[in-house]
Coordinates of C-alpha atoms and ligand atoms in Angstrom, one line a residue:
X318 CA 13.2 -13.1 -41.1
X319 CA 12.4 -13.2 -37.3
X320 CA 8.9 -12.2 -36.6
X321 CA 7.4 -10.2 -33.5
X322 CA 6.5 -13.1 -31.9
X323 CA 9.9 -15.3 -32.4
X324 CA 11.9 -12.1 -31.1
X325 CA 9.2 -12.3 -28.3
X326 CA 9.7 -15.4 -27.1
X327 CA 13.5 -15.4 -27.6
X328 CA 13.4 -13.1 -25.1
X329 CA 10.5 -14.7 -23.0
X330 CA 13.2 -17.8 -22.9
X331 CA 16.5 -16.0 -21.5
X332 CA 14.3 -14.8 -18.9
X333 CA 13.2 -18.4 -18.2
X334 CA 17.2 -19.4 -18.5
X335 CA 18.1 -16.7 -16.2
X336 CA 15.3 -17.5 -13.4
X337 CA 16.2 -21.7 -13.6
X338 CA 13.7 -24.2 -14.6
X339 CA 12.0 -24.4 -11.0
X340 CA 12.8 -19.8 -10.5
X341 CA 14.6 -18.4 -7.6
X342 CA 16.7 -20.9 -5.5
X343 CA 15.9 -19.3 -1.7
X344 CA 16.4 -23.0 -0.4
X345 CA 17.8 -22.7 2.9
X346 CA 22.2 -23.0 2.7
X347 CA 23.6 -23.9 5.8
X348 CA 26.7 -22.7 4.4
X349 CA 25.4 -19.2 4.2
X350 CA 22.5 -19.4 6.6
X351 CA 20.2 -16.5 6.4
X352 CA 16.4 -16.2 6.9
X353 CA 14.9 -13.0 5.7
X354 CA 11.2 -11.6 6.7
X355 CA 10.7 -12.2 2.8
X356 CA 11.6 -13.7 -0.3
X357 CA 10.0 -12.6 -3.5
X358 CA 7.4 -15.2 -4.8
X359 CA 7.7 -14.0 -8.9
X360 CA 9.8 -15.6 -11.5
X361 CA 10.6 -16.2 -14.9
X362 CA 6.5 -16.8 -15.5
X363 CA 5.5 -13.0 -13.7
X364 CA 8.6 -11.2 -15.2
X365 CA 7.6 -12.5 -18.7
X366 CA 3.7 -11.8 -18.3
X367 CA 5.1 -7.7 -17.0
X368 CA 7.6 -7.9 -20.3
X369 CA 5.5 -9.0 -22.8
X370 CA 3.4 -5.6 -21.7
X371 CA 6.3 -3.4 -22.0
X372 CA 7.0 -5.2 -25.4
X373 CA 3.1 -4.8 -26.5
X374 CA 3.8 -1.5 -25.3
X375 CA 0.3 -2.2 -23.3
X376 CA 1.7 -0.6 -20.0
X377 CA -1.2 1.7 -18.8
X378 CA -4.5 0.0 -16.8
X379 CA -6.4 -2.0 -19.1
X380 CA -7.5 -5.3 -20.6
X381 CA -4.9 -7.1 -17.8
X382 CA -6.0 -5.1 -14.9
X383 CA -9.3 -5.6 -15.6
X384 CA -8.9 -9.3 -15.9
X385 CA -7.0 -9.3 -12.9
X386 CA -10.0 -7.6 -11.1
X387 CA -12.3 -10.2 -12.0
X388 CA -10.4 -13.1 -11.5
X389 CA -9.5 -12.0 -7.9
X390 CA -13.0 -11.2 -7.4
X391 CA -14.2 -14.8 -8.4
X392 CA -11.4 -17.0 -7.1
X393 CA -12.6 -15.3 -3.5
X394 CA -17.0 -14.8 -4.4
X395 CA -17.1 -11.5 -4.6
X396 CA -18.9 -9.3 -7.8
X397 CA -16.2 -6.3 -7.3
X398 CA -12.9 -5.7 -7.8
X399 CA -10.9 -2.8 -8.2
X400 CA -7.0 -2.9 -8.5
X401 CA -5.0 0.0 -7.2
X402 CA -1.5 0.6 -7.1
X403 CA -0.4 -0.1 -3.3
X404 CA -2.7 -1.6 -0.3
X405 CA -2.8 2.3 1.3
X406 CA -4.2 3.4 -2.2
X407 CA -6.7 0.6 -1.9
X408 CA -7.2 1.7 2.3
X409 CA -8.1 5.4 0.8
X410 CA -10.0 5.1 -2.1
X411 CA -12.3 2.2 0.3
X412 CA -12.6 5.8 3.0
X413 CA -12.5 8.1 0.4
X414 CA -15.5 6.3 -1.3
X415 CA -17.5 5.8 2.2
X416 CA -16.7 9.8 2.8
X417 CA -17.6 10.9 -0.5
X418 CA -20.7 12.6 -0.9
X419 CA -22.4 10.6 -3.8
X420 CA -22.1 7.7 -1.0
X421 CA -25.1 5.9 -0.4
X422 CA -24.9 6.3 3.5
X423 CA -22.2 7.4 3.9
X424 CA -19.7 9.1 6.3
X425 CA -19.8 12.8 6.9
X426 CA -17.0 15.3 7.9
X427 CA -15.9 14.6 12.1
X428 CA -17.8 11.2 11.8
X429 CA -15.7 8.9 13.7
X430 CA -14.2 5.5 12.6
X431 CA -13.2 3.3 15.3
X432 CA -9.5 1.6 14.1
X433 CA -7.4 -1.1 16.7
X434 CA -4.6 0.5 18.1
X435 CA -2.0 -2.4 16.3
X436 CA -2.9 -1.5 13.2
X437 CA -0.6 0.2 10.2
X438 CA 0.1 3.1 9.3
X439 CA -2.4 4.1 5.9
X440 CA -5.4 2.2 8.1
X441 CA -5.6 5.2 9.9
X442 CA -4.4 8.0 7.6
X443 CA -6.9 7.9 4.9
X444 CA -9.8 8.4 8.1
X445 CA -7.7 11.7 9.1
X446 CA -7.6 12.5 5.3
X447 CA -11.0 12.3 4.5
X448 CA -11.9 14.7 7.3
X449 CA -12.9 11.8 9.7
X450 CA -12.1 11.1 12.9
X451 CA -10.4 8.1 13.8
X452 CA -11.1 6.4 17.4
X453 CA -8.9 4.1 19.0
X454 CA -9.3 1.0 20.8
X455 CA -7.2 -2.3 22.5
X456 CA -6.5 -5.6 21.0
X457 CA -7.9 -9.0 22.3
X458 CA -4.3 -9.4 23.6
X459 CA -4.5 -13.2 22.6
X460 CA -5.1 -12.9 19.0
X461 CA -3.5 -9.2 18.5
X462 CA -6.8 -8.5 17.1
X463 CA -9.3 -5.7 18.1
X464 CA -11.1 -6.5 20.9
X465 CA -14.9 -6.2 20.4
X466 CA -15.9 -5.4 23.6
X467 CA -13.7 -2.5 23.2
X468 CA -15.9 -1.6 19.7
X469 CA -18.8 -1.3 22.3
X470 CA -16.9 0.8 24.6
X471 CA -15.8 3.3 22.4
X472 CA -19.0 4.2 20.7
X473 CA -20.1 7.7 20.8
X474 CA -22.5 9.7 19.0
X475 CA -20.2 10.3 16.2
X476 CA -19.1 7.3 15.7
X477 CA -20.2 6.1 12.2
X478 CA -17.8 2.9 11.4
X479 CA -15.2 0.7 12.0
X480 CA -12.1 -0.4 10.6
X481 CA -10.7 -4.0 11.5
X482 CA -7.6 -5.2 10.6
X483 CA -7.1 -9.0 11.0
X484 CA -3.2 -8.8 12.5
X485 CA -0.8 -10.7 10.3
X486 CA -3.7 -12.7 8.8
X487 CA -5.1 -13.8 11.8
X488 CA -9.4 -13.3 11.2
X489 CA -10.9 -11.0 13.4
X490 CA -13.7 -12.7 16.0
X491 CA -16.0 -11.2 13.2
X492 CA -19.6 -12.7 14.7
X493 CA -18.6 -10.3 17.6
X494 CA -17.9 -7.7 14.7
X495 CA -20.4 -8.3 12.7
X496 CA -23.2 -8.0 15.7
X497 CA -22.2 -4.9 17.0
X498 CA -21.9 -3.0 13.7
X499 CA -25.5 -4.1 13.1
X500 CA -26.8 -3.2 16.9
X501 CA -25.3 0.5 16.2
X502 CA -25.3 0.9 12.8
X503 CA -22.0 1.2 11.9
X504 CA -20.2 0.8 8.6
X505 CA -17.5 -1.7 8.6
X506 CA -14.1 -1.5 6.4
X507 CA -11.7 -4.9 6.4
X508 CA -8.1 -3.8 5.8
X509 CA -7.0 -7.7 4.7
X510 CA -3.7 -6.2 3.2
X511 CA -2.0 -8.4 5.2
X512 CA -4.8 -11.1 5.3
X513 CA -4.8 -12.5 1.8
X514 CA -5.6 -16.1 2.2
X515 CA -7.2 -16.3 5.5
X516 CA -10.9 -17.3 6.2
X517 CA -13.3 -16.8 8.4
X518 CA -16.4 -19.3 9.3
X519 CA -15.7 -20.2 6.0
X520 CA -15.7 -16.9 4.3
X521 CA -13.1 -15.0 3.2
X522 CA -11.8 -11.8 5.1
X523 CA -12.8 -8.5 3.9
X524 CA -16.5 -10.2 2.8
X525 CA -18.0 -8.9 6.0
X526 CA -18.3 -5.6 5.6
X527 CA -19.1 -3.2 2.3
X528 CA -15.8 -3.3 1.0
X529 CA -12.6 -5.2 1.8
X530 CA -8.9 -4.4 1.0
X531 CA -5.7 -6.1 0.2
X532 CA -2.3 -5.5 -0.8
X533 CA 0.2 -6.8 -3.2
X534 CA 3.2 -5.4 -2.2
X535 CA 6.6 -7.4 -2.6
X536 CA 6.4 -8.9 1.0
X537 CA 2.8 -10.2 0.9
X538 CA 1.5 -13.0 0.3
X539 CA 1.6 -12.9 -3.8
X540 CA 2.9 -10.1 -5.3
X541 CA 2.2 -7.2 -7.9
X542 CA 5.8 -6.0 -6.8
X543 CA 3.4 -2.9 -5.5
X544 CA -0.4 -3.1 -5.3
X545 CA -3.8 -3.5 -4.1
X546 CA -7.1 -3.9 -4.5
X547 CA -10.5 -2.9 -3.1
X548 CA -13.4 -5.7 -3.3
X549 CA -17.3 -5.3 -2.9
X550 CA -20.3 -6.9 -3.5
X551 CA -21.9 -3.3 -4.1
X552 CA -22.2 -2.2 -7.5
X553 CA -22.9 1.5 -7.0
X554 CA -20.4 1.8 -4.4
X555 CA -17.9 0.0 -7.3
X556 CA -18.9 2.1 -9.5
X557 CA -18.1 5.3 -7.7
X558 CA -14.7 3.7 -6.5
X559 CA -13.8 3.5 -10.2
X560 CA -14.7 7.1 -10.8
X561 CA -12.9 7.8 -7.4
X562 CA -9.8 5.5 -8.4
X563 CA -9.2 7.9 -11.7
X564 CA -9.4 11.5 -11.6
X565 CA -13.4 11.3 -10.6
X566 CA -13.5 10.4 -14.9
X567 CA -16.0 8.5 -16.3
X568 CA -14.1 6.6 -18.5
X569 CA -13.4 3.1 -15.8
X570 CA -17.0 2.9 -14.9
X571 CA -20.0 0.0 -16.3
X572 CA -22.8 2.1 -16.5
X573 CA -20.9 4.7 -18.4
X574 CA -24.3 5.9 -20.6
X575 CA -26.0 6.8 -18.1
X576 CA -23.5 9.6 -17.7
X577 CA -23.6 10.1 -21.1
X578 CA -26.9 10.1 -21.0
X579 CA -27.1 13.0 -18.0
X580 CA -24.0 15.4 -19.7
X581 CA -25.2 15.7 -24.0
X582 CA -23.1 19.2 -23.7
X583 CA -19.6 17.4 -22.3
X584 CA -17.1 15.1 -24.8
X585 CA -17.4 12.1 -23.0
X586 CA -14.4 11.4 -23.2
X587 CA -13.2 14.2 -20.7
X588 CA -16.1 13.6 -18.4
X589 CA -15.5 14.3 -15.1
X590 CA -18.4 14.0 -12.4
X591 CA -16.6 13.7 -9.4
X592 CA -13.2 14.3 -7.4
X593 CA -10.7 12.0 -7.2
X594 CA -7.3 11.0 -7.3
X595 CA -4.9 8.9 -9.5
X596 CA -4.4 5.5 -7.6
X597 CA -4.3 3.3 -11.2
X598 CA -2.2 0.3 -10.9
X599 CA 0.1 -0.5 -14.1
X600 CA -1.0 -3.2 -16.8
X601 CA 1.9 -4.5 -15.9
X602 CA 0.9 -5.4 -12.2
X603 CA -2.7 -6.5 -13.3
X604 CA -0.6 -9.3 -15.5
X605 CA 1.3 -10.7 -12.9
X606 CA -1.0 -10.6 -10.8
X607 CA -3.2 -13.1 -13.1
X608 CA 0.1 -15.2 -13.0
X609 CA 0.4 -15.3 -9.1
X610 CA -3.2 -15.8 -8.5
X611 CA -3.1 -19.7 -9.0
X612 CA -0.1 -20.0 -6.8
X613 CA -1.7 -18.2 -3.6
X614 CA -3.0 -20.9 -2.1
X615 CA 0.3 -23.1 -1.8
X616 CA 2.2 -19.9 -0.5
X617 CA -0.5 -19.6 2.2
X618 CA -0.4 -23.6 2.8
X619 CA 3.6 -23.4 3.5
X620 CA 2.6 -20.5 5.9
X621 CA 0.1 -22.7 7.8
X622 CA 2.6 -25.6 7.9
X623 CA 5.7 -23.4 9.6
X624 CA 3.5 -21.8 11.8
X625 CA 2.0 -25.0 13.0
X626 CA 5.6 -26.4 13.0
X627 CA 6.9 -23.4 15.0
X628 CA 4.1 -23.4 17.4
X629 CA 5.2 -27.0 18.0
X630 CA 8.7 -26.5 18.3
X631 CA 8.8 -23.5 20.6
X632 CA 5.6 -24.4 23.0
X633 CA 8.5 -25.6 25.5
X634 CA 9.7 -22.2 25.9
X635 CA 6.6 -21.0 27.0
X636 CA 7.9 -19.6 30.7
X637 CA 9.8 -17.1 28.2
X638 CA 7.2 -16.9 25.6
X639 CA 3.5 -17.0 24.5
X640 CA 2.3 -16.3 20.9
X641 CA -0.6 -15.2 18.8
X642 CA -3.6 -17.4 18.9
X643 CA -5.5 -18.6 15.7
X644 CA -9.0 -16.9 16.3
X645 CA -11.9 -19.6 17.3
X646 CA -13.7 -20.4 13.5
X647 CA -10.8 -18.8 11.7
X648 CA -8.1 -20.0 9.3
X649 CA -5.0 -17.8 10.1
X650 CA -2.6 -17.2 6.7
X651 CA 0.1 -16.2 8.3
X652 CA 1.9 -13.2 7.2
X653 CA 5.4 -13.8 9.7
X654 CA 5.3 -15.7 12.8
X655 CA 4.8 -13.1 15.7
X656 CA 6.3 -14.2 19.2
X657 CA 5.7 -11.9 22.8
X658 CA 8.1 -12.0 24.9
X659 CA 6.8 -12.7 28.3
X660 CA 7.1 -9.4 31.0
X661 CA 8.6 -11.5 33.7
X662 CA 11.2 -13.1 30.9
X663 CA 14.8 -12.4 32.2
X664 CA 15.5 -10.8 29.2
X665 CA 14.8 -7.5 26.8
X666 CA 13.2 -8.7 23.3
X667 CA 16.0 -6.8 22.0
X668 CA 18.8 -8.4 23.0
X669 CA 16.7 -11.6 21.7
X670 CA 16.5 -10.1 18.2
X671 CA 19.7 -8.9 18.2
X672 CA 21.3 -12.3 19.0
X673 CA 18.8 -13.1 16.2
X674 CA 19.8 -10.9 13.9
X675 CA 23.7 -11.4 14.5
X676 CA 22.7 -15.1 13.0
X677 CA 21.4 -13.7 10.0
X678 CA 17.9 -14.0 10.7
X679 CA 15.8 -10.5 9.9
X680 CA 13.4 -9.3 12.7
X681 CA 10.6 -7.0 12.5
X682 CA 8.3 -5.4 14.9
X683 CA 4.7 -6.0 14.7
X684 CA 3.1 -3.7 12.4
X685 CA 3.3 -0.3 13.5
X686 CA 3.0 -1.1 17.1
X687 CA 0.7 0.9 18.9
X688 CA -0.1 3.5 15.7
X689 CA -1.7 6.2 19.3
X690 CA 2.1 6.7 20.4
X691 CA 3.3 7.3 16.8
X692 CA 4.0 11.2 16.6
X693 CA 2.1 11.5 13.2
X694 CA -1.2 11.2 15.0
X695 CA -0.6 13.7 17.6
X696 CA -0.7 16.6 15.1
X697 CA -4.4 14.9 14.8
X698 CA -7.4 15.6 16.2
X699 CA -8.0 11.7 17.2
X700 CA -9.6 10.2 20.6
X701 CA -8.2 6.7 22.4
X702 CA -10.4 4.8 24.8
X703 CA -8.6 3.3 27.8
X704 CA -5.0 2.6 28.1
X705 CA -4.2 0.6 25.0
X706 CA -1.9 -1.6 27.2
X707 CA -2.4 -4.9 25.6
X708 CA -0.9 -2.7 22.2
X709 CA 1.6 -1.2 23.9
X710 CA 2.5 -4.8 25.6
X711 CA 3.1 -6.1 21.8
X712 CA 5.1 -2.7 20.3
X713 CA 7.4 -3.3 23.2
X714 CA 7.8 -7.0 23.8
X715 CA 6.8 -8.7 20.8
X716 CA 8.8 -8.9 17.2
X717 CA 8.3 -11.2 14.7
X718 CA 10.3 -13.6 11.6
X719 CA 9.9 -14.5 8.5
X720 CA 7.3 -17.2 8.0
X721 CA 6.9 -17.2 3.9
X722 CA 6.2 -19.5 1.0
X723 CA 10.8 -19.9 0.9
X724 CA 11.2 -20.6 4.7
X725 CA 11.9 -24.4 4.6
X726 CA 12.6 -27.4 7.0
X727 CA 16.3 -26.1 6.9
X728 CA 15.6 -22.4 7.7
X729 CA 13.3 -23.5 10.3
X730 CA 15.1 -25.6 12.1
X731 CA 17.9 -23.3 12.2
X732 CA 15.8 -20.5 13.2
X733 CA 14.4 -22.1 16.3
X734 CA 18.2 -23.4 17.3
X735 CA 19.1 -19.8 17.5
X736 CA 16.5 -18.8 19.5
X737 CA 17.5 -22.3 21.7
X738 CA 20.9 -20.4 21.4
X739 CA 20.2 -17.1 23.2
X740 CA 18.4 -19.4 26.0
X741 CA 21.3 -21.5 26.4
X742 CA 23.7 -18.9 26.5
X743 CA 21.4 -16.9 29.2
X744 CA 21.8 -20.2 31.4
X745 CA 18.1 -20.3 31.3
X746 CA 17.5 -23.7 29.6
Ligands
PLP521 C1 -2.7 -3.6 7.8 C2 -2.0 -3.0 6.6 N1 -2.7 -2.0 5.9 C3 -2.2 -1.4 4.9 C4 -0.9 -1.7 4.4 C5 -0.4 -1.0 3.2 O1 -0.2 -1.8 2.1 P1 0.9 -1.3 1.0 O2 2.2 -1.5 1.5 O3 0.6 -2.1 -0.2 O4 0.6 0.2 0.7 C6 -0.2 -2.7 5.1 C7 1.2 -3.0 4.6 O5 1.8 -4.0 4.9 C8 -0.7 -3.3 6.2 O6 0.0 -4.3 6.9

């Protein structure tokens, strides 16, 4: 008579059949050559760990998730996690925290939030939807990173924080940062969802501020299929997050007596002593994410290698070309490899990706471009400083490839001999 477990792992092994001893084969064919901007990092071990939930029918946030939280929270020295179910969940609860009134110091209704103008989409919602006002400034147009001088510039006397976003994992010049926040006072908020794996001076991003964010979405650098998760050192402000994360409930946070404690009168089971949303990741995210914890940092060391490689490789193109540079004291994890092409080149970017493209290699723009000349923000009371031309120079001329833990010696070498391609067959080279 099979037991539970046998039937369990029967199943556990056709998975491991079906995926192949070493998972997914993305190796590069050049028979059927095709780069893509990603190529999912999960296999037979991350199905399993999300099946053996649905099979323990232990699907909804709990022992996994928390584990999750605190293994993420060591691995990177932080005493905080708190795992959410996308990177924009993680961006609003973070806001919604800072804006909410049981906030130590925190933001009130028409404070402003200065955000970079290359920056994604949910950085800048969840200001406009918790009532703030979000204020936007240029890159450093060397590292596509906000440009601190720019922070300085902007400030008014509602402005009450800032949110950085280091560009495709590139760190943000965070002394710079970090100094002027201190000089005015300003809360800072690290959107690292498409950071994971980068350092600054040593320290990881989204440690510079109170609370950090990162996502796990299929793309990124490991993967909770969708995910996120919000990291502090605070304990009050975790504590409120957790509260925030689930209905404004009780039931997530540490300290859960001292609510007890305050509310005799109210089953505390159903306690509820804030707002709050639903923004609970599954069990079964919080499980693979325990599995593709161990393997970030060999994803992110394949990243460093291509990009390093690339750089290399397509430095003698630079009358056409220049690309993003690796902030001073930072270590850059790479999330695709941006590349600007030049104003005087003799040719659009677009007929560059699409020459790209018709080889089978995906393109993308860079993040959301300049998120001021996106139509969503002008139903929103918002204020830009300057012209936001060195954003506007990357929305228009710059696009970016895949540069992920599958893109090998093969698929590079055949992405930079189509981009050799176009050249040749523009006479140029
Ligand atoms: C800078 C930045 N913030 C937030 C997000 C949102 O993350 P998610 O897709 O997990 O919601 C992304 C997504 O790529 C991003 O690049």
């Amino acid at each position: 008579m099979p037991t539970e477990a046998s039937l369990r792992e029967a199943v556990f092994k056709s998975v491991r059949d079906y995926c192949g001893a070493g998972g997914f084969d993305f190796s590069f064919n050049p028979d059927k050559p095709i780069v893509r901007l990603h190529e999912p990092t999960f296999a037979a071990d991350e199905i399993n760990a999300a099946l053996e939930c649905m099979l323990t029918t232990r699907v909804t946030m709990g022992a996994k998730v928390r584990e999750f939280e605190k293994a993420f929270a060591s691995h990177f020295g932080w005493r905080h996690g708190l795992m959410n179910n996308s990177g924009s969940s993680a961006n609003l609860l973070a806001v919604a925290a800072l804006a909410n009134p049981a906030c130590r110091d925190g933001f009130k209704p028409g404070d402003e939030i200065i955000v970079p103008a290359l920056s994604w989409s949910t950085t800048v919602w969840p200001i406009i939807q918790c009532g703030l006002v979000p204020v936007i400034v240029d890159i450093d147009p060397a590292t596509f990173n906000i440009d601190p001088n720019e922070i300085e510039k902007a400030i008014g006397p509602r402005t009450r924080g800032v949110m950085i976003v280091p560009v495709y994992g590139n760190p943000c010049a965070m002394d710079a940062i970090v100094d002027v926040c201190k000089r005015h006072n300003l809360e800072l908020i690290e959107d690292c969802c498409e950071a994971l794996g980068a350092y600054y001076d040593g320290k990881p991003v989204g440690k510079f501020g109170r609370v950090g964010t990162f996502s796990f979405y299929y793309s990124h650098h490991m993967t909770t299929l969708e995910g996120g998760i919000c990291v502090t050192d605070d304990f009050d402000f975790s504590e409120l997050m957790r509260i925030l994360r689930a209905h404004g409930w009780v039931r997530e946070v540490e300290d859960q007596q001292k609510w007890f404690d305050e509310h005799p009168e109210i089953d505390r089971r159903f306690l509820f002593v804030n707002v709050g949303y639903n923004l609970r990741p599954t069990e079964l995210q919080g499980a693979m994410g325990l599995v593709q914890l161990p393997k970030l940092a060999s994803y992110v060391e394949r990243r460093r290698q291509n990009a390093a490689w690339f750089r290399r490789e397509l430095a003698q193109y630079g009358d056409f070309f220049d690309f993003q540079e690796e902030t001073p004291k930072g270590l850059h994890s790479w999330f695709g490899f941006p590349i600007r092409v030049k104003a005087a080149a003799p040719f659009k970017v677009v007929e560059l990706t699409k020459s790209l493209n018709e080889a089978n290699i995906e393109t993308r723009p860079i993040i959301a471009g300049n998120i001021a000349r996106q139509p969503a923000l002008k139903m929103y009371d918002h204020r830009t400083v300057g012209d936001l031309k060195h954003s506007s120079a990357v929305m228009e001329g710059a696009f970016s490839f895949g540069n992920h833990q599958a893109v090998d010696a093969g698929a590079r070498t055949y992405v930079a001999g189509q981009i050799r391609t176009f050249l040749r067959s523009r006479g140029l080279i």
